[in-house]
XYZ file of C-alpha atoms in Angstrom:
466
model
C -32.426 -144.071 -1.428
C -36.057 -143.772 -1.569
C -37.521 -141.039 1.165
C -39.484 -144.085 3.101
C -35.725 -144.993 4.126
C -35.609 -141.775 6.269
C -38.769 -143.021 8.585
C -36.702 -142.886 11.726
C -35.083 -139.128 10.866
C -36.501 -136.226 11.891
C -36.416 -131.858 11.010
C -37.588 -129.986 13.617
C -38.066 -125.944 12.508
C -37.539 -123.171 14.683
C -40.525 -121.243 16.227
C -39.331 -118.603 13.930
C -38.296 -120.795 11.206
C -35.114 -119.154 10.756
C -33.132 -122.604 11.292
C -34.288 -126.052 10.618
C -32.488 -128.757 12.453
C -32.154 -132.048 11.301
C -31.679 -135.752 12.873
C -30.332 -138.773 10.715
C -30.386 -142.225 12.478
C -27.381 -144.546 11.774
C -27.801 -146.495 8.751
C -26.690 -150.536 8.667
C -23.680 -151.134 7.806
C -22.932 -151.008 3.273
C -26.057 -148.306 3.206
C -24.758 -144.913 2.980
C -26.957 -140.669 2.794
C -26.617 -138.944 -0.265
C -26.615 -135.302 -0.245
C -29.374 -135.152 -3.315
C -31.665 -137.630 -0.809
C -31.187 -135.299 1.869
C -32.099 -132.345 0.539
C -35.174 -134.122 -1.195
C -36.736 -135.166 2.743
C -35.916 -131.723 3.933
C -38.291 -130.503 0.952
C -40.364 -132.915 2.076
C -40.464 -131.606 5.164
C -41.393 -127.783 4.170
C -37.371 -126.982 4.155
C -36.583 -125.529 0.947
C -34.628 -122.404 1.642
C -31.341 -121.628 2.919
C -30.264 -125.473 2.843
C -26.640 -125.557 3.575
C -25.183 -128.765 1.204
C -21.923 -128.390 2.505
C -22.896 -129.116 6.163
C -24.831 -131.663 5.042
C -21.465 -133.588 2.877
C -19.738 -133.138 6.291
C -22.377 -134.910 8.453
C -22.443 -137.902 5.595
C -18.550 -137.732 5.839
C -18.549 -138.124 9.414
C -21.173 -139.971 10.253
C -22.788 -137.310 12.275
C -25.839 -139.251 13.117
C -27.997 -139.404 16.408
C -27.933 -135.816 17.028
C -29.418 -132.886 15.838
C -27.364 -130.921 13.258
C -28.944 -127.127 11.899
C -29.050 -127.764 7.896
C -30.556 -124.880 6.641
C -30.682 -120.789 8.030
C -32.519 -118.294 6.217
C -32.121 -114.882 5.920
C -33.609 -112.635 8.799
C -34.739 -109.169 7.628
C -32.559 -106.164 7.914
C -34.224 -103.167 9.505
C -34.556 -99.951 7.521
C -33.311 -97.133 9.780
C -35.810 -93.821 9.777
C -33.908 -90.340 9.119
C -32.919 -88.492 12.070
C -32.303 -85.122 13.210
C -28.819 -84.690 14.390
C -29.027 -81.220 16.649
C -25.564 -79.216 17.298
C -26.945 -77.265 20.166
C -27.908 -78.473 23.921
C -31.567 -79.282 24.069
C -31.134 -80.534 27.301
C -30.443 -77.284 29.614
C -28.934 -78.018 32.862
C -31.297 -76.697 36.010
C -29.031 -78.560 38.511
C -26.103 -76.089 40.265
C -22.637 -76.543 39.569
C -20.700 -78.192 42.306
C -17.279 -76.401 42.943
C -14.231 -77.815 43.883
C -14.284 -76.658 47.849
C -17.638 -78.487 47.775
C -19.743 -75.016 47.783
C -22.383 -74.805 45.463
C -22.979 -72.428 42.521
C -26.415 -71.570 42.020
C -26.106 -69.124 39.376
C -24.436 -71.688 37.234
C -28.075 -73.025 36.372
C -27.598 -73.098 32.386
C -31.450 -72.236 30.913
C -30.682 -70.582 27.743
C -28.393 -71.645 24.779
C -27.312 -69.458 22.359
C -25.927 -69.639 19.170
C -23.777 -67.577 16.435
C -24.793 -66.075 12.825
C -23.916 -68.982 10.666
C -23.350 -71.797 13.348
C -24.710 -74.783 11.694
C -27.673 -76.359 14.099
C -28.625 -79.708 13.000
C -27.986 -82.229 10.139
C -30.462 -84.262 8.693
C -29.425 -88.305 8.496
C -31.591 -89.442 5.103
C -32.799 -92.703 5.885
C -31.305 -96.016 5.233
C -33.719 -98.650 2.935
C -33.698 -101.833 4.678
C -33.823 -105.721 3.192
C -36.314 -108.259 3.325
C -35.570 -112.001 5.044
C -36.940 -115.355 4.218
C -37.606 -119.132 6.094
C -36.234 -121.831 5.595
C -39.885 -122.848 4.036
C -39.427 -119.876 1.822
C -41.746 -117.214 3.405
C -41.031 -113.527 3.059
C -40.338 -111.647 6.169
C -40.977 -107.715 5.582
C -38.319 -105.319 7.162
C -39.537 -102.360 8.792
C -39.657 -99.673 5.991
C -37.375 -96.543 6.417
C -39.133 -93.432 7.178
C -38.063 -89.867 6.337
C -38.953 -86.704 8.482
C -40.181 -83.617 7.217
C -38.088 -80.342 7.142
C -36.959 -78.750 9.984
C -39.936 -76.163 11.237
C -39.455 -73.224 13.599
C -37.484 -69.587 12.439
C -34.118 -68.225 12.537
C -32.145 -70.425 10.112
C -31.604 -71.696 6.670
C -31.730 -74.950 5.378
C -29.474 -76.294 2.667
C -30.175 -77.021 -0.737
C -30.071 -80.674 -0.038
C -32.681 -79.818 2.421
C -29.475 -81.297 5.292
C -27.939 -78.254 6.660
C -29.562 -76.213 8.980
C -27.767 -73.244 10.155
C -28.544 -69.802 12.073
C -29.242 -66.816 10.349
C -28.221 -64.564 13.496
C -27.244 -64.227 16.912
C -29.344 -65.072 19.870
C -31.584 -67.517 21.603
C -32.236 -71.235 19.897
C -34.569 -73.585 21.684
C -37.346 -76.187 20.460
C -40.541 -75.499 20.916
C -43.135 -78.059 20.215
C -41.052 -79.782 17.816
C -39.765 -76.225 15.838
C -36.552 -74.829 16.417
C -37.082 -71.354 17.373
C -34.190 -68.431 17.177
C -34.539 -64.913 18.201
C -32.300 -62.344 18.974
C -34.462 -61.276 22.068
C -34.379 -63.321 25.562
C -37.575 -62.105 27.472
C -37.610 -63.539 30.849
C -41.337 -62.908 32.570
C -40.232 -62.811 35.868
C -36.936 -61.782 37.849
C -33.316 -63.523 36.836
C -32.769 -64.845 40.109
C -31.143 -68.721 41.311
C -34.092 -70.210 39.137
C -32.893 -68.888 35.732
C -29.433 -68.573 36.922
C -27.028 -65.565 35.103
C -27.901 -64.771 31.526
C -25.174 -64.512 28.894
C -27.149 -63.788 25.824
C -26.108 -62.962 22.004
C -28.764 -60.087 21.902
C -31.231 -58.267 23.652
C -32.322 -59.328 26.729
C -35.935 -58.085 28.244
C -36.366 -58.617 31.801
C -40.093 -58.125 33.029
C -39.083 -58.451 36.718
C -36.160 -57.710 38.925
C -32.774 -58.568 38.423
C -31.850 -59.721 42.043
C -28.441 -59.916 44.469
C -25.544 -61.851 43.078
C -27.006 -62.068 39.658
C -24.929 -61.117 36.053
C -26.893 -60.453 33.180
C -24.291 -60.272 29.565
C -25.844 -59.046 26.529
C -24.386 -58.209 22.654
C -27.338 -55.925 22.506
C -29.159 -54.370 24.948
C -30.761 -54.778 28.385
C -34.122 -53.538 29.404
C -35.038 -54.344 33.112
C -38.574 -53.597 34.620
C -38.047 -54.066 37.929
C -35.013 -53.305 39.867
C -31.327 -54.381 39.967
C -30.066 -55.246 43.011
C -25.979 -55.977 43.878
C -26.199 -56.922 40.472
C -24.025 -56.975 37.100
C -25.106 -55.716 34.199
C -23.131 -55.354 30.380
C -24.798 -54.847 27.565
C -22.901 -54.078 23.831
C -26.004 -51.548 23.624
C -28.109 -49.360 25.502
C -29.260 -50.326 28.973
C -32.820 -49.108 30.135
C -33.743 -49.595 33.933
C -37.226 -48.613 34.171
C -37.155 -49.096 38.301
C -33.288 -48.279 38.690
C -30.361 -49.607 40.759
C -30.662 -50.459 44.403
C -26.523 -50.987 44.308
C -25.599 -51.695 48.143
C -22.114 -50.528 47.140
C -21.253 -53.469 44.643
C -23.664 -53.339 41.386
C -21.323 -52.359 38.547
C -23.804 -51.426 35.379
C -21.677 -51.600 32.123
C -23.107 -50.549 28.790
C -21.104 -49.681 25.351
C -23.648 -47.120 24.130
C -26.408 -45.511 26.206
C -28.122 -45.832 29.336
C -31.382 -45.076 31.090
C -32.218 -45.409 34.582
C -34.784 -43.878 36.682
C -32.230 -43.662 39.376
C -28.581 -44.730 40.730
C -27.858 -45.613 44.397
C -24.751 -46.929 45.458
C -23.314 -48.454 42.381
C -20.622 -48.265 39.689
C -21.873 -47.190 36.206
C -19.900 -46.668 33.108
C -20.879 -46.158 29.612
C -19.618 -45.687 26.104
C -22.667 -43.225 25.162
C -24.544 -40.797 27.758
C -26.758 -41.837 30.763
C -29.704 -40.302 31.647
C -31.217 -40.916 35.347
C -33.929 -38.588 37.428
C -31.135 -38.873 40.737
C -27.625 -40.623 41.587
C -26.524 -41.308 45.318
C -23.110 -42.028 46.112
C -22.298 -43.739 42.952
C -19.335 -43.589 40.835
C -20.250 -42.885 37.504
C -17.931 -42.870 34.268
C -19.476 -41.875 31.120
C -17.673 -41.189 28.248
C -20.656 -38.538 26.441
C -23.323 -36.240 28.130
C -24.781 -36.995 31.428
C -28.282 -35.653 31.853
C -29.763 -35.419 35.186
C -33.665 -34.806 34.930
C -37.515 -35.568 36.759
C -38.651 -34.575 40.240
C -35.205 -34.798 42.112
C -33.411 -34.312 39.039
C -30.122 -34.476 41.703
C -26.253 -35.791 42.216
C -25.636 -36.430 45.679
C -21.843 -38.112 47.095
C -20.093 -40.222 45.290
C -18.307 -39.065 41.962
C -19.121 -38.815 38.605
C -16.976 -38.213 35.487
C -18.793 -36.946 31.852
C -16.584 -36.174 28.859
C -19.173 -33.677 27.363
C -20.527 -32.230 30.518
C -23.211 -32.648 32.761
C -26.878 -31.307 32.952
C -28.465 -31.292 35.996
C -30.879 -29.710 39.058
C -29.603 -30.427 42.350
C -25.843 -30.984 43.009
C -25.243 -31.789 46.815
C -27.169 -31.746 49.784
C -27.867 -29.654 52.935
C -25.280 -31.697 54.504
C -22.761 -30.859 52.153
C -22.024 -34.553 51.495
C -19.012 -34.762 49.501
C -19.802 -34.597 45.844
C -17.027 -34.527 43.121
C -18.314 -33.838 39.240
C -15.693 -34.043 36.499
C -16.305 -33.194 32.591
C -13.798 -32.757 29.934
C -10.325 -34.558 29.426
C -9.784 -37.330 31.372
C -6.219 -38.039 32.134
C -6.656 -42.163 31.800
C -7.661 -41.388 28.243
C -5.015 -39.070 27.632
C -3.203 -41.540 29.016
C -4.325 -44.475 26.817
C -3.842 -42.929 23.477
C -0.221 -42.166 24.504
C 0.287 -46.195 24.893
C -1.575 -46.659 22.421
C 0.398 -44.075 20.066
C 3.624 -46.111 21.058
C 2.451 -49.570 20.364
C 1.291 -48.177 16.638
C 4.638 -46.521 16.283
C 6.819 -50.160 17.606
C 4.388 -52.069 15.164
C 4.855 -50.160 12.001
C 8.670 -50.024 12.780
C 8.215 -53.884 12.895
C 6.316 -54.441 9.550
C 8.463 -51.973 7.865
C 11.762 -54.312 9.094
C 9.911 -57.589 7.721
C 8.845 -55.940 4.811
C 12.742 -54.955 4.280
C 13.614 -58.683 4.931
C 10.955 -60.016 2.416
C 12.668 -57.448 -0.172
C 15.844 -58.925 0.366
C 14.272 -62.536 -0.443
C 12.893 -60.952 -3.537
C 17.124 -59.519 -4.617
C 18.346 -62.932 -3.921
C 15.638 -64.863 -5.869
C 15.987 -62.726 -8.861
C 20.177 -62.813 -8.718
C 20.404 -66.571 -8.166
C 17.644 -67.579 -10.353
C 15.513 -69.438 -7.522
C 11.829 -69.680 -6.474
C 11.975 -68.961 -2.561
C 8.366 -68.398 -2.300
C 7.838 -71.794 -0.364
C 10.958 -70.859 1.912
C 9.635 -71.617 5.287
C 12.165 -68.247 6.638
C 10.163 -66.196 4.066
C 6.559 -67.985 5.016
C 7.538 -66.860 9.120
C 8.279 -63.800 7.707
C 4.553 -63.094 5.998
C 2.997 -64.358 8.693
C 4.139 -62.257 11.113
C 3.625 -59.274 9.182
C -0.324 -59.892 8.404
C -0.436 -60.753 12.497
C 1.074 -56.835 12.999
C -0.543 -55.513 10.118
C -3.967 -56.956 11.972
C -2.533 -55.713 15.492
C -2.227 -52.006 13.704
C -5.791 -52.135 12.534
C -6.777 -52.688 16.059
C -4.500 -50.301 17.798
C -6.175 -47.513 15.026
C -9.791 -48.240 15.879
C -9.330 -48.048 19.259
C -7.364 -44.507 18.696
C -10.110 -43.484 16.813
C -12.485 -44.228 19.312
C -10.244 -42.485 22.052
C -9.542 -39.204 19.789
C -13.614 -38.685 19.237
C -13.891 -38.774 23.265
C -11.336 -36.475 24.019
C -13.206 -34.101 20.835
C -15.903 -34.486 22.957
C -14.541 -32.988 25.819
C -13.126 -29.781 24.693
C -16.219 -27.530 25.640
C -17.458 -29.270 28.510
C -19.415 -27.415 30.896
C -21.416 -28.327 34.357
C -24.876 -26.854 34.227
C -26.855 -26.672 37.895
C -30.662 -25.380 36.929
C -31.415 -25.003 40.884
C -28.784 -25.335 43.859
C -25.485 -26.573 44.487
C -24.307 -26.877 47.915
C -20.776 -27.072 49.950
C -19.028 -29.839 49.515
C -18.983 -30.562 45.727
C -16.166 -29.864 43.995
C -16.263 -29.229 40.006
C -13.315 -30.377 37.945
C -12.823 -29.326 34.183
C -9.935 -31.151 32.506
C -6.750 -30.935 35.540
C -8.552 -27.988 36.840
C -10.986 -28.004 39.807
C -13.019 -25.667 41.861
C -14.648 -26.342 45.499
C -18.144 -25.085 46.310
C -18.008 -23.286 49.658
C -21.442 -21.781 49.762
C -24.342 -22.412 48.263
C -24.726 -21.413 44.760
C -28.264 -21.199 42.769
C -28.878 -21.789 38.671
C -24.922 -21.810 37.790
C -22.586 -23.429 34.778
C -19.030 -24.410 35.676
C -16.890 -23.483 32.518
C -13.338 -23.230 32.114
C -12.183 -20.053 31.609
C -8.327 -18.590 31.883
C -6.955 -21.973 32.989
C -8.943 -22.242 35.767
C -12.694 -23.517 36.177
C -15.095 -20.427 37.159
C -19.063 -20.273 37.437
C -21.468 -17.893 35.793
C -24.521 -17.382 35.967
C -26.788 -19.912 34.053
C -28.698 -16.635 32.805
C -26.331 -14.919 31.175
C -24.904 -18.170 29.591
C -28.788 -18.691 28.184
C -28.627 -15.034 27.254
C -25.427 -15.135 25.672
């Protein structure tokens, strides 16, 4: 059939020419479309790729004329897909407050610091995916959008892989993105105070606080916590030293918590406790547990109310005051300690009893193996019974380091002394290990020692001397 024979059909191509859509009019009767005709006027017709023959036999077959019918579909371009940065870490802080269940409103549960651990990977890079050209159906190429890869992670604190797509942290501490670089430093400095704005601090580090630290704010560190300002009805714990350069304004509930030293330029109505000594210039009405030397020095250089416990002693000016407030000082063995390492003497003894009994059991596994000629060492009796000896054997380690710990403190304590370089007055009482002694008048440049079983004060003079 010559093409002149298709003068009534028509192809109409898509705006994109992705389809092409073609109309046959009936033919008279005895005259009949071949697909090789077909194909031939949709060449004609700029239609030369993506021709689909088979649709074309059915429309022939059944006489699928009249109507437009899509005959040939090309090949639309696959886009290549850039590589990405997948980040393990929140980048997207949350400044709102946390809603509680009653319907009240915590403000200090504003989150504006992530953290992250030693080793914690913090973002996989996606290579990118090549994409695939597409063509017309009149045979033009359509370009796909070419895949792009990124650069390398920038910023500090982390390693990347040797297929340059594992990022992890090289320490504990802050992580955040700054300008597009990941940044991660075991130091949070906050310029101003931690109030409802940066909400409480929980940081893997040292934290450096330029302002104050105000009411109903908690402030966690791994490492230490240096405040400027002052704390007020606060919480502070820090796994190292604590330094308050403007001190503790306490209003009877700040509780300062430090595993190693601290530093404060004074203490008013607050709880303190630490694993190292404290130093302060005064302390009022504060109860103070510190598990080293407490040294009391600077203008006021004094302990007035409250009561304060020092394993090693206690160094200090002024004890008291005119109006003989109530004052109670403690140094040497403290009975909760004493206490502790008993308990903790029992649990060792109940736990090696334990492994030793397992250990007996796996023995007897061992006996039956070798008499009977069996392998036993996937029993799941004998598994249970491995298993629960590493879990003691782990729970002994821990009992023994916290012994050890216990055992230097009460080392520390054996030649504690009180020293007062100017005045103590009525109303403080001295306590050396279960022994205690009440001040009834006023008493001038004295140490409290234990002498005799019972605590006694000499001169600080002679003591020098001696």
């Amino acid at each position: 059939m010559e093409l002149s024979a298709f003068k009534d059909a028509r192809i109409r191509i898509s705006y994109d020419e992705m389809e092409a859509f073609l109309f046959l009019p009936a033919l008279p009767a005895g005259q009949k479309y071949t697909v090789k005709d077909i194909v031939a006027f949709l060449n004609a017709g700029r239609v030369v790729f993506g021709i689909d023959e088979a649709r074309i036999r059915k429309i022939i077959d059944t006489m699928a004329y009249e109507r437009e019918v899509c005959v040939a579909t090309g090949i639309r371009p696959v886009e290549g897909q850039d590589g990405f940065f997948e980040y393990k870490f929140n980048m997207d802080l949350n400044t709102k407050p946390q809603e509680n269940s009653d319907g009240s409103v915590d403000y200090w549960s504003i989150h504006t610091l992530e953290t992250v651990e030693e080793g914690q990977v913090i973002a996989t890079y996606h290579e990118p995916v090549e994409g695939s050209d597409g063509k017309t159906v009149t045979d033009k190429v359509v370009p796909c959008k070419r895949a792009r890869a990124l650069p390398p992670l920038a910023g500090k604190g982390f390693t990347r892989s040797e297929d340059n797509c594992t990022y992890t942290a090289d320490l504990n501490g802050k992580i955040e993105m700054k300008n597009g670089r990941v940044m991660i430093s075991n130091i949070h400095e906050v310029m101003g105070d931690v109030d409802l704005h940066t909400g409480n601090i929980d940081f893997r580090g040292d934290v450096l606080i330029h302002g104050s630290v105000t009411p109903g704010a908690v402030v966690k560190a791994t490492g230490s916590i240096t405040v400027d300002g002052i704390c007020e009805n606060c919480m502070l714990d820090a796994g190292k030293d604590i330094i308050l350069r403007g001190g503790v304004l306490g209003g009877h509930s700040a509780v300062i918590r430090s595993k190693s030293n601290i530093h404060a330029q004074f203490l008013e109505y607050c709880t303190v406790e630490a694993e190292g000594f404290i130093e302060f210039n005064y302390a009022l009405s504060c109860n103070i547990t510190c598990y080293d030397h407490i040294y009391v020095a600077g203008k006021k250089a004094s302990i007035v109310g409250g009561s304060v416990y020092a394993t090693s002693g206690v160094d200090v000016a002024v004890v008291g005051n005119l109006n003989e407030v109530k004052t109670n000082i403690h140094v040497g063995t403290n009975t909760a300690v004493l206490k502790d390492i008993i308990d903790l003497q029992n649990q060792m003894t109940e736990a090696n009893e334990m492994v030793e009994k397992i250990t007996g059991g796996l023995q007897q596994f061992d006996i039956v193996s070798k008499e009977r000629g069996i392998d036993n060492r996937n029993d799941e009796r004998r598994i249970a019974l491995l298993r629960t000896r590493m879990t003691k054997q782990a729970e002994i380690a821990t009992i023994q380091k916290e012994l050890d710990r216990l055992n230097v403190i009460v080392e520390r304590g054996k030649e504690a002394t009180v020293r007062v370089l100017r005045d103590v007055y009525p109303g403080t009482t001295i306590g050396i290990d279960q022994m205690k002694l009440t001040v009834k008048d006023k008493q001038q440049t004295i140490e409290f020692r234990k002498r005799k079983g019972k605590v006694v004060m000499v001169a600080l003079e002679d003591v020098l001397v001696g």
